Short mmCIF file of C-alpha atoms in Angstrom, two decimals:
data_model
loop_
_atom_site.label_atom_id
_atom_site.label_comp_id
_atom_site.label_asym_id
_atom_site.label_seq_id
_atom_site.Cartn_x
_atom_site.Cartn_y
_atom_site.Cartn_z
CA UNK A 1 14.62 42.07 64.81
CA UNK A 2 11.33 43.79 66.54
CA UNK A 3 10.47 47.29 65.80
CA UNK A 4 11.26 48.22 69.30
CA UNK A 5 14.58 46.88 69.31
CA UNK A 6 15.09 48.39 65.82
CA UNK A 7 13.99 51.93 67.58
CA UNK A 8 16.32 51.68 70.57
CA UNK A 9 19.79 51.23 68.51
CA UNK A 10 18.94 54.07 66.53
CA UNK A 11 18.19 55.81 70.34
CA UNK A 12 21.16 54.41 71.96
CA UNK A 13 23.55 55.03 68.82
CA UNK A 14 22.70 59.17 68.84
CA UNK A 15 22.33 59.44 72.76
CA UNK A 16 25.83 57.57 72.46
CA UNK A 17 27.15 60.24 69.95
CA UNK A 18 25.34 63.07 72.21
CA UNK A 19 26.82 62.30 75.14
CA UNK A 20 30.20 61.95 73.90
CA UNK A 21 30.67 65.20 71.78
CA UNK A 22 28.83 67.03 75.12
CA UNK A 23 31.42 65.06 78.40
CA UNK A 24 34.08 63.16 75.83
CA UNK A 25 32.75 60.03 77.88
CA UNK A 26 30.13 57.10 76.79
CA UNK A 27 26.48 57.09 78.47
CA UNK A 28 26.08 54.54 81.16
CA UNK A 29 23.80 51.92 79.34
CA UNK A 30 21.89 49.09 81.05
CA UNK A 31 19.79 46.57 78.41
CA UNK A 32 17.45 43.88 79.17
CA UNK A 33 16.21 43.09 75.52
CA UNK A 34 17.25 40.22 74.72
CA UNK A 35 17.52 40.60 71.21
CA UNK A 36 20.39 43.60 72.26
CA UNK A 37 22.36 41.46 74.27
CA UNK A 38 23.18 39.11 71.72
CA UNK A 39 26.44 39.53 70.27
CA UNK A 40 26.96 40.60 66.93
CA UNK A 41 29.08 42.65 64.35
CA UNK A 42 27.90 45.77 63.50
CA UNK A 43 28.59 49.09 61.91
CA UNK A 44 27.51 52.55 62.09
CA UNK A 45 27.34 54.68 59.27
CA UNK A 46 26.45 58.28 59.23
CA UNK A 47 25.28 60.43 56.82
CA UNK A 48 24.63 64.44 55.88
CA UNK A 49 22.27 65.11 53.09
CA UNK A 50 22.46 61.44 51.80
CA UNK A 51 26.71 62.20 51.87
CA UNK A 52 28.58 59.27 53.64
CA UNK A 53 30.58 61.41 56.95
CA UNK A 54 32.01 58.85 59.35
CA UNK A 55 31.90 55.06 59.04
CA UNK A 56 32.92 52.54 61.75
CA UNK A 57 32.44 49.10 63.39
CA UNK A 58 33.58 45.47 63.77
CA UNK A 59 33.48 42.23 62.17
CA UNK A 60 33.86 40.84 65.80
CA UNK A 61 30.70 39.86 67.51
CA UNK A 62 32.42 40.12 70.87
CA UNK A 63 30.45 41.95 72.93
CA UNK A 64 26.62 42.44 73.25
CA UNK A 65 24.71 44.66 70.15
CA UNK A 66 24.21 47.82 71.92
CA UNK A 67 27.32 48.20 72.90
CA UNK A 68 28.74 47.67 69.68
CA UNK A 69 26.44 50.42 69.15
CA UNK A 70 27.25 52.54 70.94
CA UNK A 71 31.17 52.13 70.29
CA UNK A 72 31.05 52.02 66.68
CA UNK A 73 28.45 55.04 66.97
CA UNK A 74 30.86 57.41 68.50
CA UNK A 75 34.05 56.08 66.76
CA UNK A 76 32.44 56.81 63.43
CA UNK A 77 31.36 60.20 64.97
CA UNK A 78 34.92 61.11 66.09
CA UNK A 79 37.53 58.25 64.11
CA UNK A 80 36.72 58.03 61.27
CA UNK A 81 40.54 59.07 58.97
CA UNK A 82 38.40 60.33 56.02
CA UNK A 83 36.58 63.06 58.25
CA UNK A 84 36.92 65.53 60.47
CA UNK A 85 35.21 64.78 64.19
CA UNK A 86 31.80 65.57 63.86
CA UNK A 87 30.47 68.58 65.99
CA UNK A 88 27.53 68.89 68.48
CA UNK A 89 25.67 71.73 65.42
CA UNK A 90 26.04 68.89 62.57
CA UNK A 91 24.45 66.28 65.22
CA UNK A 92 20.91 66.99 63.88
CA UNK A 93 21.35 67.21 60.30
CA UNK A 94 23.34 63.68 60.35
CA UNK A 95 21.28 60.65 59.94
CA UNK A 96 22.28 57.57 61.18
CA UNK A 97 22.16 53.88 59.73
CA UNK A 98 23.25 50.82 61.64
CA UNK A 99 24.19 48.10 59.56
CA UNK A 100 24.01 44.12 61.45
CA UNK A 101 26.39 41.71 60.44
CA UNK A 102 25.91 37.96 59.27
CA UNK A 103 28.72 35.81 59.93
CA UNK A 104 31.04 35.93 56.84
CA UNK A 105 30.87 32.69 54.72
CA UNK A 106 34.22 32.47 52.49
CA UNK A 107 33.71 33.21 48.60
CA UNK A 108 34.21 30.32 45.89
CA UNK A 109 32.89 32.06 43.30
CA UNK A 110 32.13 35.82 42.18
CA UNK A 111 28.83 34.41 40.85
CA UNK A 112 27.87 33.54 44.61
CA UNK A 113 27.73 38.00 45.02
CA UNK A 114 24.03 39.33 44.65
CA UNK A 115 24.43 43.20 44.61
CA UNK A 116 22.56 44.59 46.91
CA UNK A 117 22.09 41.63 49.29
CA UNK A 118 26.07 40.64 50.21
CA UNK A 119 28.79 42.91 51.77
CA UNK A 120 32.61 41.85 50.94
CA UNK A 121 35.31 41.82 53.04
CA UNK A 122 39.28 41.11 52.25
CA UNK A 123 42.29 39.92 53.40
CA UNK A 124 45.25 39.65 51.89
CA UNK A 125 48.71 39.09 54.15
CA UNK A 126 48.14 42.41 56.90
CA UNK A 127 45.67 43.72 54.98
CA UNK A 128 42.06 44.35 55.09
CA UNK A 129 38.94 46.21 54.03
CA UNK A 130 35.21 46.18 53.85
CA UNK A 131 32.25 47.50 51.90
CA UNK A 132 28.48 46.88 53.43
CA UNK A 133 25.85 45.38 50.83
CA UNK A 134 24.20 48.81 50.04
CA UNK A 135 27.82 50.77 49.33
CA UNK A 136 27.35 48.85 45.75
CA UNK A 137 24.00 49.84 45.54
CA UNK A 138 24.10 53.18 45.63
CA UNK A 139 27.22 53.58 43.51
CA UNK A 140 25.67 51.23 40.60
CA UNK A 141 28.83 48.88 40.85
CA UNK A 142 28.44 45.43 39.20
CA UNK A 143 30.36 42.06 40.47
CA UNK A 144 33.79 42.92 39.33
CA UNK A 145 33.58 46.73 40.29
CA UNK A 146 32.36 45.91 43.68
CA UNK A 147 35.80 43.37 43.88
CA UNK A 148 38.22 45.90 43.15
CA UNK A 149 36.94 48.66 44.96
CA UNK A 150 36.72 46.19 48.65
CA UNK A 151 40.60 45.75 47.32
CA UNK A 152 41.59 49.33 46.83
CA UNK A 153 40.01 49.59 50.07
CA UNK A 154 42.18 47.89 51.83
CA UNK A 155 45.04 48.81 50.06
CA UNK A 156 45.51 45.82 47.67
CA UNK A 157 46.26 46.56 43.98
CA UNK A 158 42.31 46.07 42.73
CA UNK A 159 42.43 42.33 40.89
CA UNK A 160 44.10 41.31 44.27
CA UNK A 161 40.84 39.36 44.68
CA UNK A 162 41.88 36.83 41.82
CA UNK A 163 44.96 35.98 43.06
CA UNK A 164 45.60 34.88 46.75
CA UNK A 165 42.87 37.37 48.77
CA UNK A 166 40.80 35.94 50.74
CA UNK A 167 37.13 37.42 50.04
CA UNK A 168 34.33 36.71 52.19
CA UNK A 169 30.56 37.18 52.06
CA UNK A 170 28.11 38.51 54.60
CA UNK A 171 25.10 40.00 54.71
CA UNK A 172 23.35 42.97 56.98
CA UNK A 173 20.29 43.89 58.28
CA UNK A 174 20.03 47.73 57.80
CA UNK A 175 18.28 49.95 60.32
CA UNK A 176 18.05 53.72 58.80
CA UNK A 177 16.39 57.01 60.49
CA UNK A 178 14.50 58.80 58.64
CA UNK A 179 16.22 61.60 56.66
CA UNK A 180 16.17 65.05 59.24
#
């Protein structure tokens, strides 16, 4: 993906936030970059002083990338269970990193996972979960670890993966603003 396409999800995903906290409504967006109006999964993590505080998207690519965006950038702003909404005053000292999804390619093997590089999702009956590539990364998880934790996740016991889960593979291209 180009720089300047890079530049304008980051620009799209905080006007997105901005507007919403401000009206409670989504900015009217209009693209013509091609490279934003293919569609593809994405999610939008934010973070305070390096401290996960919202987290949201889709596995779907169903709709064109900067609206994905711009939906997963305000749902993780305001949706996210594990947090409280975020407010207009924490707006500039959250940092925001949009994570692009690969289509997910069905695990044979635990071998196949390259910390760092894949993401795992699960399902098991009606349940699911995800963790992007760089969640195991930054908490120094190994093969196994990074297993049961996508289980827990999704509220499996954790060696659900070993026994009738279905674990996939993906991978994501990471765009990050600098830290405020």
């Amino acid at each position: 993906m180009s720089e300047g396409a890079r530049r304008r999800l980051l620009e799209i995903a905080r006007a997105s936030i901005e507007e919403h906290l401000k009206t409670g409504n989504l900015p009217h967006l209009q693209e013509e970059d091609q490279e934003l109006l293919q569609p593809l999964a994405v999610f939008v993590s934010l973070k305070q002083a390096g401290t996960l505080r919202g987290c949201i998207g889709s596995i779907e690519a169903d709709r064109p990338l900067y609206l994905a965006v711009s939906s997963a950038a305000v749902a993780s702003s305001t949706q996210d269970p594990r947090f409280p909404s975020l407010s207009l005053e924490e707006l500039p000292s959250t940092t925001i990193e949009i994570s692009i999804l690969s289509p997910l390619k069905r695990m044979i093997d635990p071998a196949e996972i390259q910390i760092g590089v894949h993401g795992l999702f699960v399902s098991h009956g009606n349940r699911q979960g995800i963790l992007l590539p760089q969640v195991a990364l930054e908490m120094g998880w190994d093969r196994e670890m990074f297993l049961r934790q996508v289980c827990l996740k999704a509220g499996l016991p954790q060696d659900t993966w070993q026994w009738g889960a279905k674990v996939y593979l993906f991978t994501a291209e990471v765009i990050r603003e600098k830290v405020p």
